[in-house]
């Protein structure tokens, strides 16, 4: 099995008893979306203000040149997750070498409209010890988002700070609504298929095991 950012996964047969023999290709899949072939992908590491390590995948449009093209509009697509330790929150769950493909559920095709995509910037909600993650959900969303914006604007110099959007699906849509309401970081937001009324999930949601009546705040 072999793949690269611009090469779709294909299978090869290797004869272990004689490693000098050339590999035999089993499949020969061509790039299904040639328009994305020159997209560049980078794994970016950064930290939020309390020191929790974060990461995201940065995608840049085909042919983009920072010196020539300057700063880009940027779309961030994220999903918050709960953790009981800061170390677990900083884990890396993707590879910078995997094949770049577009799908209906990801924002990849916005690259063809000249956007930079900051995909899956980590939005950990950490509750260590006796604290539960959702005790400080909004506050942690704010510092996660601030760290992501600082990264693309200051650390990387890629994004136009006046043209950054945030989006997410389901719990990511719930996150987006909170960030639009509680910060001035984003020009727009995409809330796709979100559940915003916690009274409709009174017996827990995501990793939250408390009932609505046990944690009314």
mmCIF file of N, CA, C and O in Angstrom, residues 134-185:
data_model
loop_
_atom_site.group_PDB
_atom_site.id
_atom_site.type_symbol
_atom_site.label_atom_id
_atom_site.label_comp_id
_atom_site.label_asym_id
_atom_site.label_seq_id
_atom_site.Cartn_x
_atom_site.Cartn_y
_atom_site.Cartn_z
ATOM 1 N N UNK A 134 -16.747 20.094 30.263
ATOM 2 C CA UNK A 134 -17.765 21.081 29.904
ATOM 3 C C UNK A 134 -17.984 22.156 30.955
ATOM 4 O O UNK A 134 -18.778 23.073 30.744
ATOM 5 N N UNK A 135 -17.271 22.073 32.092
ATOM 6 C CA UNK A 135 -17.362 23.156 33.076
ATOM 7 C C UNK A 135 -16.797 24.458 32.519
ATOM 8 O O UNK A 135 -17.141 25.545 32.983
ATOM 9 N N UNK A 136 -15.915 24.356 31.535
ATOM 10 C CA UNK A 136 -15.303 25.557 30.949
ATOM 11 C C UNK A 136 -15.318 25.465 29.419
ATOM 12 O O UNK A 136 -14.349 25.841 28.756
ATOM 13 N N UNK A 137 -16.406 24.976 28.877
ATOM 14 C CA UNK A 137 -16.509 24.731 27.433
ATOM 15 C C UNK A 137 -16.280 25.998 26.620
ATOM 16 O O UNK A 137 -15.427 26.035 25.724
ATOM 17 N N UNK A 138 -17.010 27.053 26.910
ATOM 18 C CA UNK A 138 -16.907 28.271 26.110
ATOM 19 C C UNK A 138 -15.527 28.903 26.241
ATOM 20 O O UNK A 138 -14.925 29.330 25.251
ATOM 21 N N UNK A 139 -15.019 28.972 27.470
ATOM 22 C CA UNK A 139 -13.711 29.578 27.695
ATOM 23 C C UNK A 139 -12.616 28.842 26.933
ATOM 24 O O UNK A 139 -11.725 29.476 26.342
ATOM 25 N N UNK A 140 -12.675 27.513 26.922
ATOM 26 C CA UNK A 140 -11.650 26.750 26.209
ATOM 27 C C UNK A 140 -11.814 26.846 24.698
ATOM 28 O O UNK A 140 -10.829 26.854 23.960
ATOM 29 N N UNK A 141 -13.059 26.931 24.230
ATOM 30 C CA UNK A 141 -13.259 27.173 22.794
ATOM 31 C C UNK A 141 -12.597 28.474 22.380
ATOM 32 O O UNK A 141 -11.967 28.562 21.318
ATOM 33 N N UNK A 142 -12.743 29.491 23.208
ATOM 34 C CA UNK A 142 -12.189 30.800 22.880
ATOM 35 C C UNK A 142 -10.668 30.761 22.755
ATOM 36 O O UNK A 142 -10.100 31.311 21.798
ATOM 37 N N UNK A 143 -9.997 30.115 23.702
ATOM 38 C CA UNK A 143 -8.531 30.092 23.622
ATOM 39 C C UNK A 143 -8.048 29.150 22.520
ATOM 40 O O UNK A 143 -6.990 29.379 21.923
ATOM 41 N N UNK A 144 -8.812 28.095 22.224
ATOM 42 C CA UNK A 144 -8.469 27.235 21.085
ATOM 43 C C UNK A 144 -8.550 28.025 19.783
ATOM 44 O O UNK A 144 -7.652 27.957 18.934
ATOM 45 N N UNK A 145 -9.642 28.755 19.614
ATOM 46 C CA UNK A 145 -9.850 29.517 18.383
ATOM 47 C C UNK A 145 -8.830 30.637 18.258
ATOM 48 O O UNK A 145 -8.306 30.894 17.166
ATOM 49 N N UNK A 146 -8.531 31.310 19.370
ATOM 50 C CA UNK A 146 -7.545 32.381 19.330
ATOM 51 C C UNK A 146 -6.183 31.840 18.910
ATOM 52 O O UNK A 146 -5.468 32.464 18.111
ATOM 53 N N UNK A 147 -5.831 30.651 19.417
ATOM 54 C CA UNK A 147 -4.544 30.046 19.051
ATOM 55 C C UNK A 147 -4.509 29.703 17.564
ATOM 56 O O UNK A 147 -3.480 29.895 16.898
ATOM 57 N N UNK A 148 -5.615 29.201 17.021
ATOM 58 C CA UNK A 148 -5.665 28.847 15.600
ATOM 59 C C UNK A 148 -5.543 30.088 14.724
ATOM 60 O O UNK A 148 -4.809 30.098 13.726
ATOM 61 N N UNK A 149 -6.254 31.146 15.098
ATOM 62 C CA UNK A 149 -6.180 32.394 14.322
ATOM 63 C C UNK A 149 -4.781 32.989 14.409
ATOM 64 O O UNK A 149 -4.209 33.409 13.392
ATOM 65 N N UNK A 150 -4.200 33.018 15.601
ATOM 66 C CA UNK A 150 -2.837 33.536 15.750
ATOM 67 C C UNK A 150 -1.851 32.734 14.909
ATOM 68 O O UNK A 150 -0.889 33.297 14.352
ATOM 69 N N UNK A 151 -2.096 31.447 14.796
ATOM 70 C CA UNK A 151 -1.184 30.589 14.031
ATOM 71 C C UNK A 151 -1.200 30.952 12.550
ATOM 72 O O UNK A 151 -0.149 31.160 11.939
ATOM 73 N N UNK A 152 -2.397 31.029 11.949
ATOM 74 C CA UNK A 152 -2.456 31.284 10.505
ATOM 75 C C UNK A 152 -2.134 32.738 10.158
ATOM 76 O O UNK A 152 -1.646 33.035 9.059
ATOM 77 N N UNK A 153 -2.370 33.656 11.109
ATOM 78 C CA UNK A 153 -2.128 35.072 10.836
ATOM 79 C C UNK A 153 -0.699 35.468 11.197
ATOM 80 O O UNK A 153 0.014 36.066 10.387
ATOM 81 N N UNK A 154 -0.272 35.145 12.411
ATOM 82 C CA UNK A 154 1.028 35.601 12.899
ATOM 83 C C UNK A 154 2.150 34.598 12.630
ATOM 84 O O UNK A 154 3.199 34.947 12.086
ATOM 85 N N UNK A 155 1.929 33.335 13.032
ATOM 86 C CA UNK A 155 2.993 32.324 12.902
ATOM 87 C C UNK A 155 3.283 31.990 11.455
ATOM 88 O O UNK A 155 4.449 31.902 11.041
ATOM 89 N N UNK A 156 2.240 31.807 10.652
ATOM 90 C CA UNK A 156 2.427 31.390 9.260
ATOM 91 C C UNK A 156 2.359 32.549 8.273
ATOM 92 O O UNK A 156 2.923 32.462 7.179
ATOM 93 N N UNK A 157 1.637 33.608 8.627
ATOM 94 C CA UNK A 157 1.496 34.745 7.719
ATOM 95 C C UNK A 157 0.728 34.411 6.460
ATOM 96 O O UNK A 157 0.935 35.014 5.403
ATOM 97 N N UNK A 158 -0.201 33.468 6.550
ATOM 98 C CA UNK A 158 -0.947 33.000 5.381
ATOM 99 C C UNK A 158 -2.315 33.670 5.257
ATOM 100 O O UNK A 158 -2.760 34.014 4.170
ATOM 101 N N UNK A 159 -3.004 33.841 6.383
ATOM 102 C CA UNK A 159 -4.413 34.249 6.352
ATOM 103 C C UNK A 159 -4.581 35.749 6.518
ATOM 104 O O UNK A 159 -3.846 36.402 7.266
ATOM 105 N N UNK A 160 -5.581 36.289 5.844
ATOM 106 C CA UNK A 160 -6.024 37.662 6.043
ATOM 107 C C UNK A 160 -6.896 37.676 7.296
ATOM 108 O O UNK A 160 -7.929 37.011 7.329
ATOM 109 N N UNK A 161 -6.501 38.400 8.352
ATOM 110 C CA UNK A 161 -7.270 38.354 9.605
ATOM 111 C C UNK A 161 -8.707 38.846 9.472
ATOM 112 O O UNK A 161 -9.553 38.540 10.328
ATOM 113 N N UNK A 162 -9.007 39.590 8.404
ATOM 114 C CA UNK A 162 -10.366 40.088 8.201
ATOM 115 C C UNK A 162 -11.214 39.161 7.339
ATOM 116 O O UNK A 162 -12.374 39.475 7.058
ATOM 117 N N UNK A 163 -10.622 38.037 6.921
ATOM 118 C CA UNK A 163 -11.365 37.105 6.052
ATOM 119 C C UNK A 163 -11.160 35.664 6.509
ATOM 120 O O UNK A 163 -10.751 34.805 5.734
ATOM 121 N N UNK A 164 -11.467 35.422 7.775
ATOM 122 C CA UNK A 164 -11.363 34.070 8.323
ATOM 123 C C UNK A 164 -12.760 33.595 8.710
ATOM 124 O O UNK A 164 -13.503 34.303 9.398
ATOM 125 N N UNK A 165 -13.111 32.397 8.262
ATOM 126 C CA UNK A 165 -14.402 31.792 8.593
ATOM 127 C C UNK A 165 -14.165 30.515 9.376
ATOM 128 O O UNK A 165 -13.123 29.870 9.242
ATOM 129 N N UNK A 166 -15.147 30.151 10.188
ATOM 130 C CA UNK A 166 -15.092 28.913 10.980
ATOM 131 C C UNK A 166 -16.320 28.080 10.662
ATOM 132 O O UNK A 166 -17.397 28.627 10.418
ATOM 133 N N UNK A 167 -16.151 26.778 10.625
ATOM 134 C CA UNK A 167 -17.296 25.916 10.342
ATOM 135 C C UNK A 167 -17.130 24.557 10.973
ATOM 136 O O UNK A 167 -16.036 24.172 11.396
ATOM 137 N N UNK A 168 -18.234 23.828 11.027
ATOM 138 C CA UNK A 168 -18.210 22.479 11.565
ATOM 139 C C UNK A 168 -19.546 21.800 11.414
ATOM 140 O O UNK A 168 -20.576 22.441 11.157
ATOM 141 N N UNK A 169 -19.525 20.499 11.575
ATOM 142 C CA UNK A 169 -20.722 19.667 11.443
ATOM 143 C C UNK A 169 -21.130 19.132 12.806
ATOM 144 O O UNK A 169 -20.279 18.751 13.614
ATOM 145 N N UNK A 170 -22.416 19.102 13.095
ATOM 146 C CA UNK A 170 -22.948 18.524 14.319
ATOM 147 C C UNK A 170 -22.396 19.248 15.546
ATOM 148 O O UNK A 170 -22.683 20.420 15.761
ATOM 149 N N UNK A 171 -21.578 18.580 16.354
ATOM 150 C CA UNK A 171 -20.985 19.241 17.514
ATOM 151 C C UNK A 171 -20.067 20.380 17.070
ATOM 152 O O UNK A 171 -19.868 21.367 17.785
ATOM 153 N N UNK A 172 -19.512 20.246 15.858
ATOM 154 C CA UNK A 172 -18.727 21.336 15.289
ATOM 155 C C UNK A 172 -19.589 22.545 14.951
ATOM 156 O O UNK A 172 -19.128 23.686 15.026
ATOM 157 N N UNK A 173 -20.845 22.309 14.573
ATOM 158 C CA UNK A 173 -21.772 23.415 14.340
ATOM 159 C C UNK A 173 -22.123 24.105 15.654
ATOM 160 O O UNK A 173 -22.220 25.340 15.719
ATOM 161 N N UNK A 174 -22.310 23.322 16.703
ATOM 162 C CA UNK A 174 -22.553 23.869 18.046
ATOM 163 C C UNK A 174 -21.374 24.729 18.477
ATOM 164 O O UNK A 174 -21.537 25.831 19.021
ATOM 165 N N UNK A 175 -20.176 24.242 18.218
ATOM 166 C CA UNK A 175 -18.958 25.007 18.491
ATOM 167 C C UNK A 175 -18.950 26.316 17.717
ATOM 168 O O UNK A 175 -18.640 27.395 18.262
ATOM 169 N N UNK A 176 -19.289 26.244 16.431
ATOM 170 C CA UNK A 176 -19.271 27.431 15.581
ATOM 171 C C UNK A 176 -20.221 28.507 16.087
ATOM 172 O O UNK A 176 -19.874 29.693 16.125
ATOM 173 N N UNK A 177 -21.414 28.096 16.484
ATOM 174 C CA UNK A 177 -22.384 29.061 16.997
ATOM 175 C C UNK A 177 -21.833 29.780 18.232
ATOM 176 O O UNK A 177 -21.992 30.999 18.383
ATOM 177 N N UNK A 178 -21.187 29.038 19.124
ATOM 178 C CA UNK A 178 -20.603 29.653 20.316
ATOM 179 C C UNK A 178 -19.479 30.619 19.954
ATOM 180 O O UNK A 178 -19.369 31.707 20.545
ATOM 181 N N UNK A 179 -18.631 30.239 18.993
ATOM 182 C CA UNK A 179 -17.514 31.115 18.636
ATOM 183 C C UNK A 179 -17.990 32.397 17.959
ATOM 184 O O UNK A 179 -17.425 33.473 18.172
ATOM 185 N N UNK A 180 -19.063 32.309 17.174
ATOM 186 C CA UNK A 180 -19.608 33.517 16.563
ATOM 187 C C UNK A 180 -20.248 34.419 17.615
ATOM 188 O O UNK A 180 -20.217 35.648 17.499
ATOM 189 N N UNK A 181 -20.822 33.801 18.641
ATOM 190 C CA UNK A 181 -21.500 34.574 19.682
ATOM 191 C C UNK A 181 -20.535 35.171 20.698
ATOM 192 O O UNK A 181 -20.798 36.250 21.241
ATOM 193 N N UNK A 182 -19.422 34.495 20.963
ATOM 194 C CA UNK A 182 -18.560 34.885 22.085
ATOM 195 C C UNK A 182 -17.204 35.454 21.674
ATOM 196 O O UNK A 182 -16.416 35.825 22.545
ATOM 197 N N UNK A 183 -16.894 35.497 20.368
ATOM 198 C CA UNK A 183 -15.632 36.078 19.925
ATOM 199 C C UNK A 183 -15.876 36.968 18.708
ATOM 200 O O UNK A 183 -16.929 36.901 18.064
ATOM 201 N N UNK A 184 -14.870 37.779 18.381
ATOM 202 C CA UNK A 184 -14.878 38.603 17.170
ATOM 203 C C UNK A 184 -13.787 38.148 16.207
ATOM 204 O O UNK A 184 -13.264 38.939 15.421
ATOM 205 N N UNK A 185 -13.443 36.869 16.258
ATOM 206 C CA UNK A 185 -12.324 36.354 15.477
ATOM 207 C C UNK A 185 -12.692 36.058 14.024
ATOM 208 O O UNK A 185 -11.817 36.024 13.159
#
